[in-house]
Coordinates of C-alpha atoms and ligand atoms in Angstrom, one line a residue:
X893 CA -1.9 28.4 -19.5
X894 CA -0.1 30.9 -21.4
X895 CA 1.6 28.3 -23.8
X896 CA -1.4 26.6 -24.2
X897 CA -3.2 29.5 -25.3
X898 CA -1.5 31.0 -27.6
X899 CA 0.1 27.4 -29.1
X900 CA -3.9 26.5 -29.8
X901 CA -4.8 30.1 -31.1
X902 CA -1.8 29.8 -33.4
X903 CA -3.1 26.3 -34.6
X904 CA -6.5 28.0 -35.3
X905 CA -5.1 30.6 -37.2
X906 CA -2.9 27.9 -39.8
X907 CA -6.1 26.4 -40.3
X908 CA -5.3 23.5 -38.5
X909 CA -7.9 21.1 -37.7
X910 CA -6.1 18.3 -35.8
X911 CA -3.4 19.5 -34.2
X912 CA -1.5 17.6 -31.0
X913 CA -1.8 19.5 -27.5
X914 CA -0.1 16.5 -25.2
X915 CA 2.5 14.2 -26.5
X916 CA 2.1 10.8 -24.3
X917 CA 5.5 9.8 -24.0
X918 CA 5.7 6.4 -23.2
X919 CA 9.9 5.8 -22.6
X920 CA 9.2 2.0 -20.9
X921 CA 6.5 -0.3 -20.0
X922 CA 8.1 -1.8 -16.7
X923 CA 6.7 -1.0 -13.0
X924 CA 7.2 -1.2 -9.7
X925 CA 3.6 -2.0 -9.2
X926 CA 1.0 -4.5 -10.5
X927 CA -2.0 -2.2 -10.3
X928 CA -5.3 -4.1 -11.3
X929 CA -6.6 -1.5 -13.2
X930 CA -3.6 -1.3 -15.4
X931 CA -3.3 -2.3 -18.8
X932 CA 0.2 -1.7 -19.5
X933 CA 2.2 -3.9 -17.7
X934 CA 1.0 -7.3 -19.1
X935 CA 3.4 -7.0 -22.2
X936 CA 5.5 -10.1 -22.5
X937 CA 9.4 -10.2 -20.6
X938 CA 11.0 -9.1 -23.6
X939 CA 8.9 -6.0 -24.3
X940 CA 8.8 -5.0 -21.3
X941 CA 12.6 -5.2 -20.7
X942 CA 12.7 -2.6 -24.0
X943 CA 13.6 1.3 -23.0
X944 CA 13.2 4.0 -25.6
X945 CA 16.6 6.0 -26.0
X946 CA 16.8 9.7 -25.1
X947 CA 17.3 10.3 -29.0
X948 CA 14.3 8.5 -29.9
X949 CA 12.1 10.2 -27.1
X950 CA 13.5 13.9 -28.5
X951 CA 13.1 12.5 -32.5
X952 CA 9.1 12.0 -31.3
X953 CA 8.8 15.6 -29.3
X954 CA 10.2 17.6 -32.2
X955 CA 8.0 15.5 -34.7
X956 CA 5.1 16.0 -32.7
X957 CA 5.2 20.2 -31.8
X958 CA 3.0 19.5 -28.7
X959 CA 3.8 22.3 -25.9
X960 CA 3.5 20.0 -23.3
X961 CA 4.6 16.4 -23.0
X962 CA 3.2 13.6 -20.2
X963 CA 6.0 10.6 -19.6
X964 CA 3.6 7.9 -18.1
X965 CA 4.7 3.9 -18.5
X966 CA 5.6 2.0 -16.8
X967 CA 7.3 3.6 -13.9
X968 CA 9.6 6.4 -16.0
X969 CA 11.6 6.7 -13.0
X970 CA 12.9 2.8 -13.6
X971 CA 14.1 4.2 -17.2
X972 CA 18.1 4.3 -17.0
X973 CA 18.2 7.3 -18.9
X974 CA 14.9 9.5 -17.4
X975 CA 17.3 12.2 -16.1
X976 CA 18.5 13.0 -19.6
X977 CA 15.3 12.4 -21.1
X978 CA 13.8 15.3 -19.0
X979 CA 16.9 17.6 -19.4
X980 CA 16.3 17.5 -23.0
X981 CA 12.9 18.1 -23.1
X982 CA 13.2 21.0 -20.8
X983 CA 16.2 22.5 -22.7
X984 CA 13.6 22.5 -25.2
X985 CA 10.9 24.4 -23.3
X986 CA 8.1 21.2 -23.6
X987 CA 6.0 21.2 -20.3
X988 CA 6.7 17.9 -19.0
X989 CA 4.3 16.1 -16.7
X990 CA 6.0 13.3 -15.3
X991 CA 3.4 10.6 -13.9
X992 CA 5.2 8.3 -11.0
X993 CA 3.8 5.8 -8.2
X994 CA 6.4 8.2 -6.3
X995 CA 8.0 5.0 -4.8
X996 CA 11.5 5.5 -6.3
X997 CA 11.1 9.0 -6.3
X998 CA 13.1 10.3 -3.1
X999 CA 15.9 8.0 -4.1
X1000 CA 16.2 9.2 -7.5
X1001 CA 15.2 13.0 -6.6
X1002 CA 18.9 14.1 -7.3
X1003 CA 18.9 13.3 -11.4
X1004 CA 16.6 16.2 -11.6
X1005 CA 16.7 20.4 -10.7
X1006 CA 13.8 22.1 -10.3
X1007 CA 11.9 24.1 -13.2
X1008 CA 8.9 25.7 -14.4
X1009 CA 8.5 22.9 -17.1
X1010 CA 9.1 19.9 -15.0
X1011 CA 6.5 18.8 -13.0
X1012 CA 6.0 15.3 -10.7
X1013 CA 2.7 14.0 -11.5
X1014 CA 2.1 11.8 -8.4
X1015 CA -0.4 8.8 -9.3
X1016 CA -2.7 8.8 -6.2
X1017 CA -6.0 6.7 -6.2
X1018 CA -7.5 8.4 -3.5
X1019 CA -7.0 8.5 0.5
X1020 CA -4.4 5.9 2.0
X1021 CA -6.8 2.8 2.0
X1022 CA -8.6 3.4 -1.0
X1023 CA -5.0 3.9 -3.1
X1024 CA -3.4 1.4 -1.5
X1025 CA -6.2 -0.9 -2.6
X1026 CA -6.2 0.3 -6.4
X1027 CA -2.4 0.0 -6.5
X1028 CA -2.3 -3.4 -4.8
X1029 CA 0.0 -2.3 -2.5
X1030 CA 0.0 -1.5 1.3
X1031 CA 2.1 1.6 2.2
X1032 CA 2.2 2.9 -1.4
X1033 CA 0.2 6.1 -0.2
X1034 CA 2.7 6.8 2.8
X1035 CA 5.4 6.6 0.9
X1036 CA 3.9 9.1 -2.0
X1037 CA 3.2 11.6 0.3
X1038 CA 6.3 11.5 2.3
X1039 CA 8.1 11.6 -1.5
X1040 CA 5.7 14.3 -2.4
X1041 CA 6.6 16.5 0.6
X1042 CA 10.6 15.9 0.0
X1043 CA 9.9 17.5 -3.5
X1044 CA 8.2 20.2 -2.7
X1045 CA 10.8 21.0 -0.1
X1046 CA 13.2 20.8 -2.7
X1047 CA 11.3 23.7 -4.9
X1048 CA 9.6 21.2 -7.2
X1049 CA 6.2 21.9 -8.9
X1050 CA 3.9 18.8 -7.8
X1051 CA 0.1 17.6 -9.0
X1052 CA -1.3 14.8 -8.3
X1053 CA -3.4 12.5 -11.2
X1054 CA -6.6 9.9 -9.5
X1055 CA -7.5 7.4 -12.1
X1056 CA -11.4 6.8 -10.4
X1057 CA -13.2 3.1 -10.6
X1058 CA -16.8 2.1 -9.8
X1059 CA -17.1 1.9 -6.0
X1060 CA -15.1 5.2 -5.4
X1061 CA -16.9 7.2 -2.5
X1062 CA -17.2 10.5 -3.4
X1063 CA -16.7 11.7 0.1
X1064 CA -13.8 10.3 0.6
X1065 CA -12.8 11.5 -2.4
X1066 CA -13.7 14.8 -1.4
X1067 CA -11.6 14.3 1.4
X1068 CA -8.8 13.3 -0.6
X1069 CA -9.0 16.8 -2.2
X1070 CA -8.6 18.7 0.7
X1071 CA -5.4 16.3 2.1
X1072 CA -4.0 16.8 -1.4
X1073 CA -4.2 20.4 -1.0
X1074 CA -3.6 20.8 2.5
X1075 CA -0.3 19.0 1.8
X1076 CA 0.8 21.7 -0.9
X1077 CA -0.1 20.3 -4.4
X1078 CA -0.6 22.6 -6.9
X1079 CA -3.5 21.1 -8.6
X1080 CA -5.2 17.5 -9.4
X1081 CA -6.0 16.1 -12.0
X1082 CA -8.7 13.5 -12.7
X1083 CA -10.0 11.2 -14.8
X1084 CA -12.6 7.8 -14.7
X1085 CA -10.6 4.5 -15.4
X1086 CA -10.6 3.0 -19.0
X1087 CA -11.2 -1.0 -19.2
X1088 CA -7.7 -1.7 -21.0
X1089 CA -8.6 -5.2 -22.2
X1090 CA -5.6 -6.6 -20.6
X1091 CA -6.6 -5.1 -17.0
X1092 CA -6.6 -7.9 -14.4
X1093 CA -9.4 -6.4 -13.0
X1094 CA -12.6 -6.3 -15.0
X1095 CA -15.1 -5.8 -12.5
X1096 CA -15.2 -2.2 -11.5
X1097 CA -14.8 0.6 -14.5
X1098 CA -17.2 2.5 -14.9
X1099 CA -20.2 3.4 -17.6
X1100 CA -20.9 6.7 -19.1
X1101 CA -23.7 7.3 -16.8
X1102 CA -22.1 6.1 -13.7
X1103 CA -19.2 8.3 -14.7
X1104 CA -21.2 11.1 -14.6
X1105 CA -23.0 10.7 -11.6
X1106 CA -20.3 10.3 -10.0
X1107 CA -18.1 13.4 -11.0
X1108 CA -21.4 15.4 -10.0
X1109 CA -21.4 14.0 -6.7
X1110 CA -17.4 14.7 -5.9
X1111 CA -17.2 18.0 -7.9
X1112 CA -20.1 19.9 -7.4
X1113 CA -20.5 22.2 -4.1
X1114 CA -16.7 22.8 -4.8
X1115 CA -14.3 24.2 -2.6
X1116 CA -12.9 27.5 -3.4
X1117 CA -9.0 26.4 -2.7
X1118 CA -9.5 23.3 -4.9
X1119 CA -7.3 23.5 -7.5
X1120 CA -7.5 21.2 -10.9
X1121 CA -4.4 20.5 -13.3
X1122 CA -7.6 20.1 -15.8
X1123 CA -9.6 22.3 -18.0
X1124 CA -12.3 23.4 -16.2
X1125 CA -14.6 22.6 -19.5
X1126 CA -13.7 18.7 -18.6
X1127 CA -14.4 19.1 -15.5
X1128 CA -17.9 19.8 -16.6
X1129 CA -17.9 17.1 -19.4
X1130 CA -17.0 14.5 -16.8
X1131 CA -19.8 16.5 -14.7
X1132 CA -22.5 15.2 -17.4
X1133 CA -22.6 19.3 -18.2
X1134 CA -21.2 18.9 -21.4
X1135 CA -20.9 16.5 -24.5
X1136 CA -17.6 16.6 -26.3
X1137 CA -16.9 14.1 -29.3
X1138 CA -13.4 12.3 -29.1
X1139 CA -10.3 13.9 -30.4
X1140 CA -8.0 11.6 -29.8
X1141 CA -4.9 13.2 -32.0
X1142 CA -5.1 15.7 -29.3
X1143 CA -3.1 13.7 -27.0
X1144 CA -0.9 11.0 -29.2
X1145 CA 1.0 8.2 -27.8
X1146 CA 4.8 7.5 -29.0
X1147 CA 5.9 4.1 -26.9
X1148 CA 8.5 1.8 -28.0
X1149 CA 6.0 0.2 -30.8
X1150 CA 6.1 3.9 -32.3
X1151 CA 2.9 6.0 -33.0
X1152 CA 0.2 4.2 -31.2
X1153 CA -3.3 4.1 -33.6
X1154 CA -5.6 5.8 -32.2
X1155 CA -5.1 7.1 -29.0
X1156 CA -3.1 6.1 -25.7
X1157 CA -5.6 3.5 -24.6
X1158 CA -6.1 1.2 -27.9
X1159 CA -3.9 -0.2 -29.7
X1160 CA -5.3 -0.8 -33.8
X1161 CA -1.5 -0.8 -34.9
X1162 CA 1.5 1.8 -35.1
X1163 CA 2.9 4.5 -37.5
X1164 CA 6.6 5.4 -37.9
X1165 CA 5.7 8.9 -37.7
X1166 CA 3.7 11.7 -36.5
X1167 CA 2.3 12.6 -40.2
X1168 CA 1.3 9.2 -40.8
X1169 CA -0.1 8.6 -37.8
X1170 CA -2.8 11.8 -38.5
X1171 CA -2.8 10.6 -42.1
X1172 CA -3.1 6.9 -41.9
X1173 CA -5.8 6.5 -38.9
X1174 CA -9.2 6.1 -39.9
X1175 CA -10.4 8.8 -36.8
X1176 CA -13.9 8.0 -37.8
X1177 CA -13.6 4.6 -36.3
X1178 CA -13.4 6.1 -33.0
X1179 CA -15.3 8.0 -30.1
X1180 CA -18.2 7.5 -28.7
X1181 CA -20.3 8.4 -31.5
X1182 CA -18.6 5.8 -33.6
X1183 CA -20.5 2.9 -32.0
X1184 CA -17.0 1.3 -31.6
X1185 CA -17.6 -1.0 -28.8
X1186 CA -14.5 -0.2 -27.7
X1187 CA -15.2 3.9 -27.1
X1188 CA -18.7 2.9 -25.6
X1189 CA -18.0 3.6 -22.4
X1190 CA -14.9 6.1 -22.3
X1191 CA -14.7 9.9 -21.1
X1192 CA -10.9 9.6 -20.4
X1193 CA -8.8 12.9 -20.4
X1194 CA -6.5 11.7 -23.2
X1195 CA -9.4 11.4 -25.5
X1196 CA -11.5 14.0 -24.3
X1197 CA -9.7 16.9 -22.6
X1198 CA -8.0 17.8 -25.9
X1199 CA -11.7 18.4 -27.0
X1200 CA -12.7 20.7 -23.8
X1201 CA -9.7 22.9 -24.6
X1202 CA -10.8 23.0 -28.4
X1203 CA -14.1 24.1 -27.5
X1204 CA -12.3 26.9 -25.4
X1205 CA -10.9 28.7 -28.1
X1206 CA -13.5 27.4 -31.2
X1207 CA -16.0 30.0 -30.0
X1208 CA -16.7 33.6 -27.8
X1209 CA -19.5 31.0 -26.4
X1210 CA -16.7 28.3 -25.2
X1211 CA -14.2 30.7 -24.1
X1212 CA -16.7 32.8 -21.8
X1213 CA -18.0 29.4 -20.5
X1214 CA -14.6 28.7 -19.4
X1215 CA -13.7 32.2 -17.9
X1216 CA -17.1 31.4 -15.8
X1217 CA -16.1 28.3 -14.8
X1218 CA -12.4 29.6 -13.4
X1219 CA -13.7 32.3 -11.8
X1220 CA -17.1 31.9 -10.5
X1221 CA -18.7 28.5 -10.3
X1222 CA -18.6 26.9 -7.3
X1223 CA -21.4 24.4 -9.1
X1224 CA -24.3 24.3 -5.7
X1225 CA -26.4 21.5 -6.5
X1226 CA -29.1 20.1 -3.9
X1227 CA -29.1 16.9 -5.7
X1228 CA -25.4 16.4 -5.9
X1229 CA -25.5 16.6 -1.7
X1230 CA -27.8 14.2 -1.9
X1231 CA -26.1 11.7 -3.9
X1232 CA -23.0 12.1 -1.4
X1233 CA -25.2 10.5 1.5
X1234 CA -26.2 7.8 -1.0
X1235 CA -24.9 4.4 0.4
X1236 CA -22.1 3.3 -0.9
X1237 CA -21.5 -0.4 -2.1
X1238 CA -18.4 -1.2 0.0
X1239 CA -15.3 -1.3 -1.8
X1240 CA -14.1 -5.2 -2.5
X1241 CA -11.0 -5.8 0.2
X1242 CA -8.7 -6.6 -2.5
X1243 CA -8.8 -6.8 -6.2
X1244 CA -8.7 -10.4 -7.5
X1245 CA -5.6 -10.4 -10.2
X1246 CA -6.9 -13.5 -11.3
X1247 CA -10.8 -12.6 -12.6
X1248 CA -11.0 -11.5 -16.1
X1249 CA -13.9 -13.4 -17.1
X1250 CA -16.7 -10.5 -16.0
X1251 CA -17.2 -7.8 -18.6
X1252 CA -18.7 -3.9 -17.9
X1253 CA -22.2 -3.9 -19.4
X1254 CA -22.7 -0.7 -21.3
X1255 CA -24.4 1.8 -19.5
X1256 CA -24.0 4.5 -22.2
X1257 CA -26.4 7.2 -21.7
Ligands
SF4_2719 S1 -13.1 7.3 -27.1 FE1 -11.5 6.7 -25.7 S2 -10.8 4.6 -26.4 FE2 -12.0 5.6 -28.1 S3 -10.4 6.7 -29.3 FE3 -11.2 8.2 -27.9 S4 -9.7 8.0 -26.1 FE4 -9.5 6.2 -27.4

């Protein structure tokens, strides 16, 4: 929190008005899983077989400057080289989040050593059938905890990171949150799914609106040993407490196309580097407020939690707000109990990999 601090304080005080906070550092596109929801994992053979070199993944951190650095795919523990990738990134102090399915993780456990800046980012959809179910694969939640608990036994920092879809019932959810931190996690994060265009599944992300409601239902009346990898201003944008414009520089993407225009879920071309990237991007194209069909619906953390941590330090009004929110807001709200009794529409028994044809509707609101 530290780093982050005084990295965006620092920012402020160059004058700097897009500056990057997480580098999305994409080293592969291959997986060990086909989950519906994904839209990275349709490239064709040939890109996917394509591995960004150590060198190339340090040449885009030192461009960049961002403090902390996220290593999602793909799978990063299928990379060859991810054990040298990380040891140069943490020889050069970045935070690293690294987001696995946990499924190779005990067997490739031994390429890394335990550090403050290296933490496992375990992708968990939710309770063992509701995971299972969004990662298309039975036994994938077993397996990420026992992975999770041989890591922490080995004096590794763990989170956990929930991609949320339309049909997600908040209670077990909430549930969820309490096996997450009964098992020893040190915080989740969260965010609603994004409809990659290229996502199998079609049928079941979710609208502005629904978002909200449902991040009022699962995070209000909050339990006091719930802890959140998130800023807790996010937390309340996803809440509907709080409306935060896209900033989508705040979180780049480097994969092996290069600097991905705008943001980590579109793709509207590439830049060689980091300075064309800001420079060449027409940012007024994108966010909600754009009417860009394609940010209609979105409140992801890559486009928006860059913008809850701006408003922290932009004001005495932002950083108060989030003091209060650390320390003292446990958010009661009658309604939100009311809308965990709400009936739920049962989750589907399986995703159908083949259905595209079914689009979202807006529900912007
Ligand atoms: S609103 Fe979402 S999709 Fe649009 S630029 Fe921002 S992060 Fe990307």
């Amino acid at each position: 929190m530290w780093t982050v601090a005084s990295y965006v304080v620092r920012q402020k005080l160059a004058g700097r008005k897009q500056y990057p906070l997480v580098l999305m550092l994409e080293p592969l596109f291959r997986c060990n899983l086909a989950c519906a929801g994904c839209g990275k994992i349709q490239y064709p053979a040939h890109i996917l077989k394509k591995d960004l070199s150590p060198e190339e993944c340090f040449r885009a951190v030192d461009e960049c400057g961002a403090p902390m650095v996220s290593i999602p795919g793909g799978e990063p523990l299928m990379h060859p080289q991810i054990g040298e990738i990380v040891e140069g990134l943490v020889a050069r102090k970045k935070y690293i989040y690294l987001c696995t399915n946990a499924l190779l993780l005990k067997e490739k456990i031994h390429l890394f050593q335990p550090s403050k800046y290296l933490t496992f980012s375990v992708h968990l959809d939710g309770q063992r059938e509701e995971h299972d179910l969004a990662v298309c694969r039975e036994g994938g939640y077993d397996i990420a905890v026992d992975a999770i608990r041989e890591a922490l036994a080995r004096g590794f920092r763990v989170t956990t990171n929930t991609t949320l879809f339309d049909g997600a019932n908040p209670k077990s959810v909430r549930a969820f949150f309490d096996e997450m931190m009964e098992l020893g996690v040190e915080g989740m994060m969260l965010s609603p799914g994004y409809s990659y265009d290229k996502a199998p599944d079609q049928k079941h992300f979710l609208g502005r609106a629904r978002t909200r409601r449902m991040f009022r239902g699962i995070l209000s009346n909050r339990k006091k040993n719930w802890q959140f990898n998130l800023s807790p201003l996010f937390l309340e944008f996803l809440m509907g407490k709080r409306a935060y414009p896209c900033t989508p520089w705040g979180m780049p993407t480097y994969n092996v196309f290069g600097w991905q225009k705008p943001c980590y879920l579109l793709q509207d071309g590439y830049a060689e580097t980091f300075a064309k990237l800001l420079a060449t991007t027409e940012w007024s194209r994108y966010g909600t407020e754009s009417g860009n069909p394609a940010c209609a619906n979105c409140m992801v953390h890559s486009g928006y939690e860059a913008s809850a941590v701006n408003a922290t330090f932009s004001s005495l009004g932002g950083f108060l707000a989030t003091v209060k929110a650390t320390l003292f807001s446990g958010y009661r709200d009658d309604e939100a109990l009311r809308l965990l009794e709400e009936p739920q529409t049962p989750v589907h028994p399986l995703v159908q990999i083949a259905t595209t044809s079914e689009r979202l509707q807006e529900t912007r609101a």
